[in-house]
PDB file of C-alpha atoms in Angstrom:
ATOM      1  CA  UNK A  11      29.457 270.059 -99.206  1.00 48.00           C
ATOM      2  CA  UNK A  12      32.375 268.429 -97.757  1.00 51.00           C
ATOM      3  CA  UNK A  13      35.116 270.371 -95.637  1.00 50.00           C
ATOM      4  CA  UNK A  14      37.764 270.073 -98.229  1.00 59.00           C
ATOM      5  CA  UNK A  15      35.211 271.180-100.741  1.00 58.00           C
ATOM      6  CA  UNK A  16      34.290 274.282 -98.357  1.00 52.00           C
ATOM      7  CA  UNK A  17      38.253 274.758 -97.876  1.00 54.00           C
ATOM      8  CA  UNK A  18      38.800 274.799-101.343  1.00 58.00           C
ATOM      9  CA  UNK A  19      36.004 277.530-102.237  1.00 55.00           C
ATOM     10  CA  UNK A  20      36.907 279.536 -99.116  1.00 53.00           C
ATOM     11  CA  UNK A  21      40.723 279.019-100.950  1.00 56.00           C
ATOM     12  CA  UNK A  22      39.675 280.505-104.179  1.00 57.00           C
ATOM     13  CA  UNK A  23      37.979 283.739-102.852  1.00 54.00           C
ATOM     14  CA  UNK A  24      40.990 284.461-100.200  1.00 52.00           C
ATOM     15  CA  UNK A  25      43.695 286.904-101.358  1.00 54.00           C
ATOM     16  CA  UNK A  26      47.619 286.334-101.170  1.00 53.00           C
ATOM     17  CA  UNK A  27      48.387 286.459 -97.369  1.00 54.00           C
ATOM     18  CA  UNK A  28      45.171 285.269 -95.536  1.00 51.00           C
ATOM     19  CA  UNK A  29      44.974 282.125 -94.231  1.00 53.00           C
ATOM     20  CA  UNK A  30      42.037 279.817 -95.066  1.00 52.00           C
ATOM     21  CA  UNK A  31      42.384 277.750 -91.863  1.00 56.00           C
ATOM     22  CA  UNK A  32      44.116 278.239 -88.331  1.00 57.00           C
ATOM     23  CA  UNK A  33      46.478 275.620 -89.964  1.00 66.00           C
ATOM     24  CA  UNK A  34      46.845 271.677 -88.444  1.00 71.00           C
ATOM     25  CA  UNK A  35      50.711 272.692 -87.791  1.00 78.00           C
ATOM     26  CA  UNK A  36      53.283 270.408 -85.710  1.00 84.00           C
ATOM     27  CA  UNK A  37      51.806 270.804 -82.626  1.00 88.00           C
ATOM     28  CA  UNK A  38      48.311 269.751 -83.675  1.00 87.00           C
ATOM     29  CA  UNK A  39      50.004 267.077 -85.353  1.00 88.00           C
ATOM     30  CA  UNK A  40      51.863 265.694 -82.187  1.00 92.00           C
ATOM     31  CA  UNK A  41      48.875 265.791 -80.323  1.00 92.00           C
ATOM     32  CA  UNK A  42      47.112 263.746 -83.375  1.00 91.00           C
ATOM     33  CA  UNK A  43      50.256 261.157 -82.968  1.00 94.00           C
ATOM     34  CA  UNK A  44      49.732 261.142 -78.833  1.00 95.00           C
ATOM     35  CA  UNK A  45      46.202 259.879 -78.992  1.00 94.00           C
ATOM     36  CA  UNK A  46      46.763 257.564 -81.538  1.00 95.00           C
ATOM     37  CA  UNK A  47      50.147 256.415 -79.933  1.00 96.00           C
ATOM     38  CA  UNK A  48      47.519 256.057 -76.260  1.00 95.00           C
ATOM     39  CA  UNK A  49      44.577 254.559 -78.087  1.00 96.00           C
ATOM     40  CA  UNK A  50      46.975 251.477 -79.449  1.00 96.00           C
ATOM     41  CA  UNK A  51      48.494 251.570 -75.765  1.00 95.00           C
ATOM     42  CA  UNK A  52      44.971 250.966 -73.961  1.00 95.00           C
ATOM     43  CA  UNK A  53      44.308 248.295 -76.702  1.00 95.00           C
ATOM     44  CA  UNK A  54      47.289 246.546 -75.717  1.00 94.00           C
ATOM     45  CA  UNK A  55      46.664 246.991 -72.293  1.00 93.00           C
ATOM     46  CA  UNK A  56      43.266 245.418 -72.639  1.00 93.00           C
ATOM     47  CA  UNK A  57      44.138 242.882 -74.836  1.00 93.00           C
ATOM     48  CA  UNK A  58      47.053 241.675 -72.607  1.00 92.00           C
ATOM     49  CA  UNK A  59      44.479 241.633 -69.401  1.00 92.00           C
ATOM     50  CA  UNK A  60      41.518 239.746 -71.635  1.00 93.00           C
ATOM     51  CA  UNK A  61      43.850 236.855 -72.605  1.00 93.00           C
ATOM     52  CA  UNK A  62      45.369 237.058 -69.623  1.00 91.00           C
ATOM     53  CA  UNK A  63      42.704 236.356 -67.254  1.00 89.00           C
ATOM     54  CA  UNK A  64      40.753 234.297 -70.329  1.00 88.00           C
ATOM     55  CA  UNK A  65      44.164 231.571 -70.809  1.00 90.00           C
ATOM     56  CA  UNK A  66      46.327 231.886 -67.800  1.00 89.00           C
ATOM     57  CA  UNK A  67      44.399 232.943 -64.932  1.00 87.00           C
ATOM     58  CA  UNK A  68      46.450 236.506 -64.201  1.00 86.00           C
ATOM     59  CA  UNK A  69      46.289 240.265 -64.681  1.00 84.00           C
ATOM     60  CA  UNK A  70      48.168 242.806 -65.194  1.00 81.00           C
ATOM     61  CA  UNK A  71      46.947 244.748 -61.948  1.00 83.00           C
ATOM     62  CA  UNK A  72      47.506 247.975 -63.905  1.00 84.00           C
ATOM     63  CA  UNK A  73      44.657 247.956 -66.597  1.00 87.00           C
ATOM     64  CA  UNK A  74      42.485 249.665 -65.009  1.00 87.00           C
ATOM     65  CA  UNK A  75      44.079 252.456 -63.707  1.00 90.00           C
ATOM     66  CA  UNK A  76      46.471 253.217 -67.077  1.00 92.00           C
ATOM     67  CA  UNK A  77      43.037 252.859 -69.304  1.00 91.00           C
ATOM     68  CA  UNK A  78      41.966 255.410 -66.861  1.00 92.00           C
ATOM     69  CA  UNK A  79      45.210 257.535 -67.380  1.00 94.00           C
ATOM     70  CA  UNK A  80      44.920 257.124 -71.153  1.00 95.00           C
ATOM     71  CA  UNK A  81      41.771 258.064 -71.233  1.00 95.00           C
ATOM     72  CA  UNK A  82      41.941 261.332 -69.335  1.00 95.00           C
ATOM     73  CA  UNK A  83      45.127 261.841 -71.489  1.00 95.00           C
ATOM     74  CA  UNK A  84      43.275 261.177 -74.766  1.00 96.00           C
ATOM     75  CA  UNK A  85      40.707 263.405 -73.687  1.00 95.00           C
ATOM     76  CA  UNK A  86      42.772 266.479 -72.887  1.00 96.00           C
ATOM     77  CA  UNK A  87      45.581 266.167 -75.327  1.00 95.00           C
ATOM     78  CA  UNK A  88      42.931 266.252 -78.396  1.00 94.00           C
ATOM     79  CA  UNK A  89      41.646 269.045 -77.865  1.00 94.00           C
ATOM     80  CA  UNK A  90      43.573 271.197 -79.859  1.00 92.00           C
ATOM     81  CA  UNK A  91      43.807 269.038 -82.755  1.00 91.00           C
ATOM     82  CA  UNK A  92      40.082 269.157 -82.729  1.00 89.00           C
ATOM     83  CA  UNK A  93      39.938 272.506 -82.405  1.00 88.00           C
ATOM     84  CA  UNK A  94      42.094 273.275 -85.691  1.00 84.00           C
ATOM     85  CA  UNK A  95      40.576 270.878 -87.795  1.00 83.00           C
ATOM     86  CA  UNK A  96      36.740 271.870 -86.899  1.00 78.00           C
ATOM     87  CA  UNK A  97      35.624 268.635 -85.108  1.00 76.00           C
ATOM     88  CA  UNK A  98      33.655 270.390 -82.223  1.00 76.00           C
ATOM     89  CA  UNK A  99      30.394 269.872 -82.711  1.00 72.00           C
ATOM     90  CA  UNK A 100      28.357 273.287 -82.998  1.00 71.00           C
ATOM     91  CA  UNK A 101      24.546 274.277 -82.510  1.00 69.00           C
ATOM     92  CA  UNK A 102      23.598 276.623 -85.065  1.00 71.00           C
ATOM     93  CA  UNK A 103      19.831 277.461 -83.838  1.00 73.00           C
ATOM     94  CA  UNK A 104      20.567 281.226 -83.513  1.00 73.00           C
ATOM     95  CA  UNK A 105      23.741 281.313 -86.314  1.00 73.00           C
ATOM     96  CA  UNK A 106      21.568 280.123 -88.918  1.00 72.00           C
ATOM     97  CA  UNK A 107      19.437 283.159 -89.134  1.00 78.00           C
ATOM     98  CA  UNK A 108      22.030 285.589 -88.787  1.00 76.00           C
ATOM     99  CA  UNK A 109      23.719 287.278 -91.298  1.00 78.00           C
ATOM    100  CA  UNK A 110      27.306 286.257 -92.914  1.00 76.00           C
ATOM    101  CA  UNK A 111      28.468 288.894 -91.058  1.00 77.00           C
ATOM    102  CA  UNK A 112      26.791 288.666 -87.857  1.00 79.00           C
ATOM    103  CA  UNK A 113      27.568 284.659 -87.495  1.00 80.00           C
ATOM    104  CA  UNK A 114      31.206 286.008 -88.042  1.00 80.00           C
ATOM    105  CA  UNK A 115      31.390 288.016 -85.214  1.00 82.00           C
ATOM    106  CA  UNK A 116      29.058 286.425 -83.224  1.00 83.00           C
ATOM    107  CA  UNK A 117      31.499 283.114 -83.630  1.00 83.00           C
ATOM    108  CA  UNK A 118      34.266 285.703 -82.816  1.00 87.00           C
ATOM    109  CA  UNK A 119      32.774 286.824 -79.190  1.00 89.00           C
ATOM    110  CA  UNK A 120      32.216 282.855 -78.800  1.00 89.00           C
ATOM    111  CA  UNK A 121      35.948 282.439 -79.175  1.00 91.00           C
ATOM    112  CA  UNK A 122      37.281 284.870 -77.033  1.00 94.00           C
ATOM    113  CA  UNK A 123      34.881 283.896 -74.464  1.00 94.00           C
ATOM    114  CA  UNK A 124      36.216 280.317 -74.764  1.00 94.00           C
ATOM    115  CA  UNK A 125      39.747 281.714 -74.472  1.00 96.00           C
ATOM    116  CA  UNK A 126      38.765 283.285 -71.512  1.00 97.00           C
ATOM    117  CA  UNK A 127      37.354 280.229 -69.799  1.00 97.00           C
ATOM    118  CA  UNK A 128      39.818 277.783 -71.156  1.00 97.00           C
ATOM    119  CA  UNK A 129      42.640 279.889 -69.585  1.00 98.00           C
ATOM    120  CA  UNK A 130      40.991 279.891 -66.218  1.00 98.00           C
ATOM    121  CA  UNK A 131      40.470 276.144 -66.170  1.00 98.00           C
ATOM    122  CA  UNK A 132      44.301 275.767 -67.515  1.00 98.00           C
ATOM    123  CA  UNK A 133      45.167 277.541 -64.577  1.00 98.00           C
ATOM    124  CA  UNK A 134      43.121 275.830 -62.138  1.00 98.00           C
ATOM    125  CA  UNK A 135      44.085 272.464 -63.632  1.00 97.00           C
ATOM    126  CA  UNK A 136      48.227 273.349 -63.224  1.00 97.00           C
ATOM    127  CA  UNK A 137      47.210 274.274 -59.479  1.00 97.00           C
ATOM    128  CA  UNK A 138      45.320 270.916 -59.308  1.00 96.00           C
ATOM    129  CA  UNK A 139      48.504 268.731 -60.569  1.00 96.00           C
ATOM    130  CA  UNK A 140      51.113 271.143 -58.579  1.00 96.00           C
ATOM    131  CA  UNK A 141      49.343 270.642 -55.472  1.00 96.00           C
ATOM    132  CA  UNK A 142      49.746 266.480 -56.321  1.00 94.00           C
ATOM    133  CA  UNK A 143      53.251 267.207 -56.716  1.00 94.00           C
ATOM    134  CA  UNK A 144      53.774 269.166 -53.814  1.00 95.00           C
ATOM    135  CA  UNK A 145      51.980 266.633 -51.837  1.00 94.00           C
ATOM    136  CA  UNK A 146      53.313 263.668 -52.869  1.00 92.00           C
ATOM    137  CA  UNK A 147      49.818 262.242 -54.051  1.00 91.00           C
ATOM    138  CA  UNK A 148      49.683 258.466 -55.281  1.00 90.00           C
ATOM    139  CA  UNK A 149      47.358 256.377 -57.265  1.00 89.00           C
ATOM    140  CA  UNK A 150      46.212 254.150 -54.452  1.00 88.00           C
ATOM    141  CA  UNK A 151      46.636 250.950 -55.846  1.00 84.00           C
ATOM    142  CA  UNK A 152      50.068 248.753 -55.835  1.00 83.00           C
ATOM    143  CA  UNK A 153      51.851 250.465 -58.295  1.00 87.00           C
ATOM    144  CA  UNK A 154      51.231 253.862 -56.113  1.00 90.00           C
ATOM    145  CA  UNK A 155      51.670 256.106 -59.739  1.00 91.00           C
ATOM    146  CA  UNK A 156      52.566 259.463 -58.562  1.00 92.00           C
ATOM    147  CA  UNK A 157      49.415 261.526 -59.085  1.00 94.00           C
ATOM    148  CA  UNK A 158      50.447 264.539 -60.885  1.00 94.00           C
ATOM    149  CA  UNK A 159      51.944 262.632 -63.651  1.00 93.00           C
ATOM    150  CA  UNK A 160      48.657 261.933 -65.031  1.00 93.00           C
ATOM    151  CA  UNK A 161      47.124 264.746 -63.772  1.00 94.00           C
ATOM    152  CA  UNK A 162      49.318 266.981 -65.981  1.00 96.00           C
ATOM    153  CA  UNK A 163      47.760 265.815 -69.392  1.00 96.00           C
ATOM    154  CA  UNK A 164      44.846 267.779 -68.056  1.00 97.00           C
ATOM    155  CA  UNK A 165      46.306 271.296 -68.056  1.00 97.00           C
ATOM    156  CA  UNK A 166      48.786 270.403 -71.094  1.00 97.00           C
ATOM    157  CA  UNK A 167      45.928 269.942 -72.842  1.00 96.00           C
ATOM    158  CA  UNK A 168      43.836 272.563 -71.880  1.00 97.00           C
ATOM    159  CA  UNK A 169      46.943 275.057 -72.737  1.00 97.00           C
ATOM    160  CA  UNK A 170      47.398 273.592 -76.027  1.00 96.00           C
ATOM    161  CA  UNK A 171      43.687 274.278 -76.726  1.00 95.00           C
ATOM    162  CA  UNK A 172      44.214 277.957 -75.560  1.00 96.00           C
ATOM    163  CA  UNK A 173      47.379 278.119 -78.090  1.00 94.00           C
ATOM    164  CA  UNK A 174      44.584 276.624 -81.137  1.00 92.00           C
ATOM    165  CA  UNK A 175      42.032 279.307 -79.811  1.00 93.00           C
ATOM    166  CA  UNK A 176      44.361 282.014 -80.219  1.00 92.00           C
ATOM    167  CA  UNK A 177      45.878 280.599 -83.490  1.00 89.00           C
ATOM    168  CA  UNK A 178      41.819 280.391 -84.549  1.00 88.00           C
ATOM    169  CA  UNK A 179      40.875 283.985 -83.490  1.00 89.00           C
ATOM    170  CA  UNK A 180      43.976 285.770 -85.443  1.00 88.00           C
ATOM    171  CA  UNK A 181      42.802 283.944 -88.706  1.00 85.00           C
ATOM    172  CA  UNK A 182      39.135 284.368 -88.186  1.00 84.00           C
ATOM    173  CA  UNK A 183      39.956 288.334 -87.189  1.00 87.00           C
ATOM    174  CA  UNK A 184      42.136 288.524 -90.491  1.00 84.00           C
ATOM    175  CA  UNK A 185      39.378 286.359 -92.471  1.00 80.00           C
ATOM    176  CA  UNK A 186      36.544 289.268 -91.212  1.00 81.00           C
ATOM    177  CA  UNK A 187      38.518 292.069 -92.149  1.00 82.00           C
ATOM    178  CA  UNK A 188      39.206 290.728 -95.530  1.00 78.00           C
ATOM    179  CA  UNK A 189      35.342 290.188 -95.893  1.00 76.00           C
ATOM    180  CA  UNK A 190      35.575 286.781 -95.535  1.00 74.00           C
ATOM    181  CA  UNK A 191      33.983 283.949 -93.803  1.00 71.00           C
ATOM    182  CA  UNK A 192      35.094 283.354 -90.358  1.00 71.00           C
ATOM    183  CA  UNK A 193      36.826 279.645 -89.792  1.00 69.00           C
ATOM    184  CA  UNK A 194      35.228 279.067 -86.867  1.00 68.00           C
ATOM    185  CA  UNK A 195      31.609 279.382 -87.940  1.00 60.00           C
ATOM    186  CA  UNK A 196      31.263 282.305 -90.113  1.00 48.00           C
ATOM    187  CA  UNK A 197      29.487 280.588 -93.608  1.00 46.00           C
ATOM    188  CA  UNK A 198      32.380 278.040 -94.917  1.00 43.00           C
TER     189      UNK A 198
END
């Protein structure tokens, strides 16, 4: 079964009121646009610095360290998108012998305890870039990038996943005690 199929029969057993999904809303949607907007970047940063070196015998100087950027940004800013739409991958070993019920609440502890640890590593993150800015940290290369500017995709990131989480719990707690199937791992 597909996930639109599974959203679809989740949709026709859910009353007026209850949300089916945590919902892909703007912010999820920005962060969608980001990554795609940072993947094209580090593809024409590559490009640029493969013909360049290949035809005329130069570089850019800066590939490396804003695919590095990028990356990290990609990484962190996608988080939360992936979180609303499902893309995590799971292991269902113990899930898969559990109950409808049981998976439901068991997937309910799971995401509390992930809102737990993703707020602790937001805040260590934010004291990781602060402490760049506050020292005046700089890429050490020629362009000397101030530090906590990519450095603060990390805990942006992280605190938009903690925003998803939260979004996810309050459906999945109002999909349980309609006597429905969690969103985040409860049968759909």
């Amino acid at each position: 079964m597909s996930v639109e199929e599974a959203r679809e029969e989740i949709a026709s057993e859910v009353g007026p009121g209850v949300p089916t999904t945590p919902l892909e809303g703007w912010m999820e949607k920005i962060c969608a646009w980001a990554c795609g907007l940072a993947l094209i970047a580090t593809l024409v940063i590559t490009t640029i610095e493969v013909v360049g070196r290949s035809l005329f015998h130069f570089s850019l100087q800066i590939s490396d360290d804003f695919g590095g950027y990028l990356l990290v940004g990609m990484t962190f800013i996608s988080l939360a998108y992936c979180q609303v739409t499902n893309a995590f991958h799971k292991i269902e070993l113990v899930q898969g012998r559990m109950a409808r019920r049981g998976r439901a609440i068991l997937s309910l502890v799971f995401l509390f305890v992930s809102i737990a640890f993703v707020a602790l590593v937001t805040y260590y993150l934010t004291l990781f870039a602060w402490d760049s800015w506050k020292s005046g940290a700089t890429a050490p290369s020629y362009i000397e990038v101030p530090m906590w500017i990519p450095q603060s995709t990390m805990p942006l990131g992280m605190a938009l996943l903690l925003i998803s989480l939260i979004k996810t719990a309050i459906v999945d707690i109002r999909r349980l005690r309609a006597g429905l199937p969690t969103y985040s791992g409860g049968g759909h």
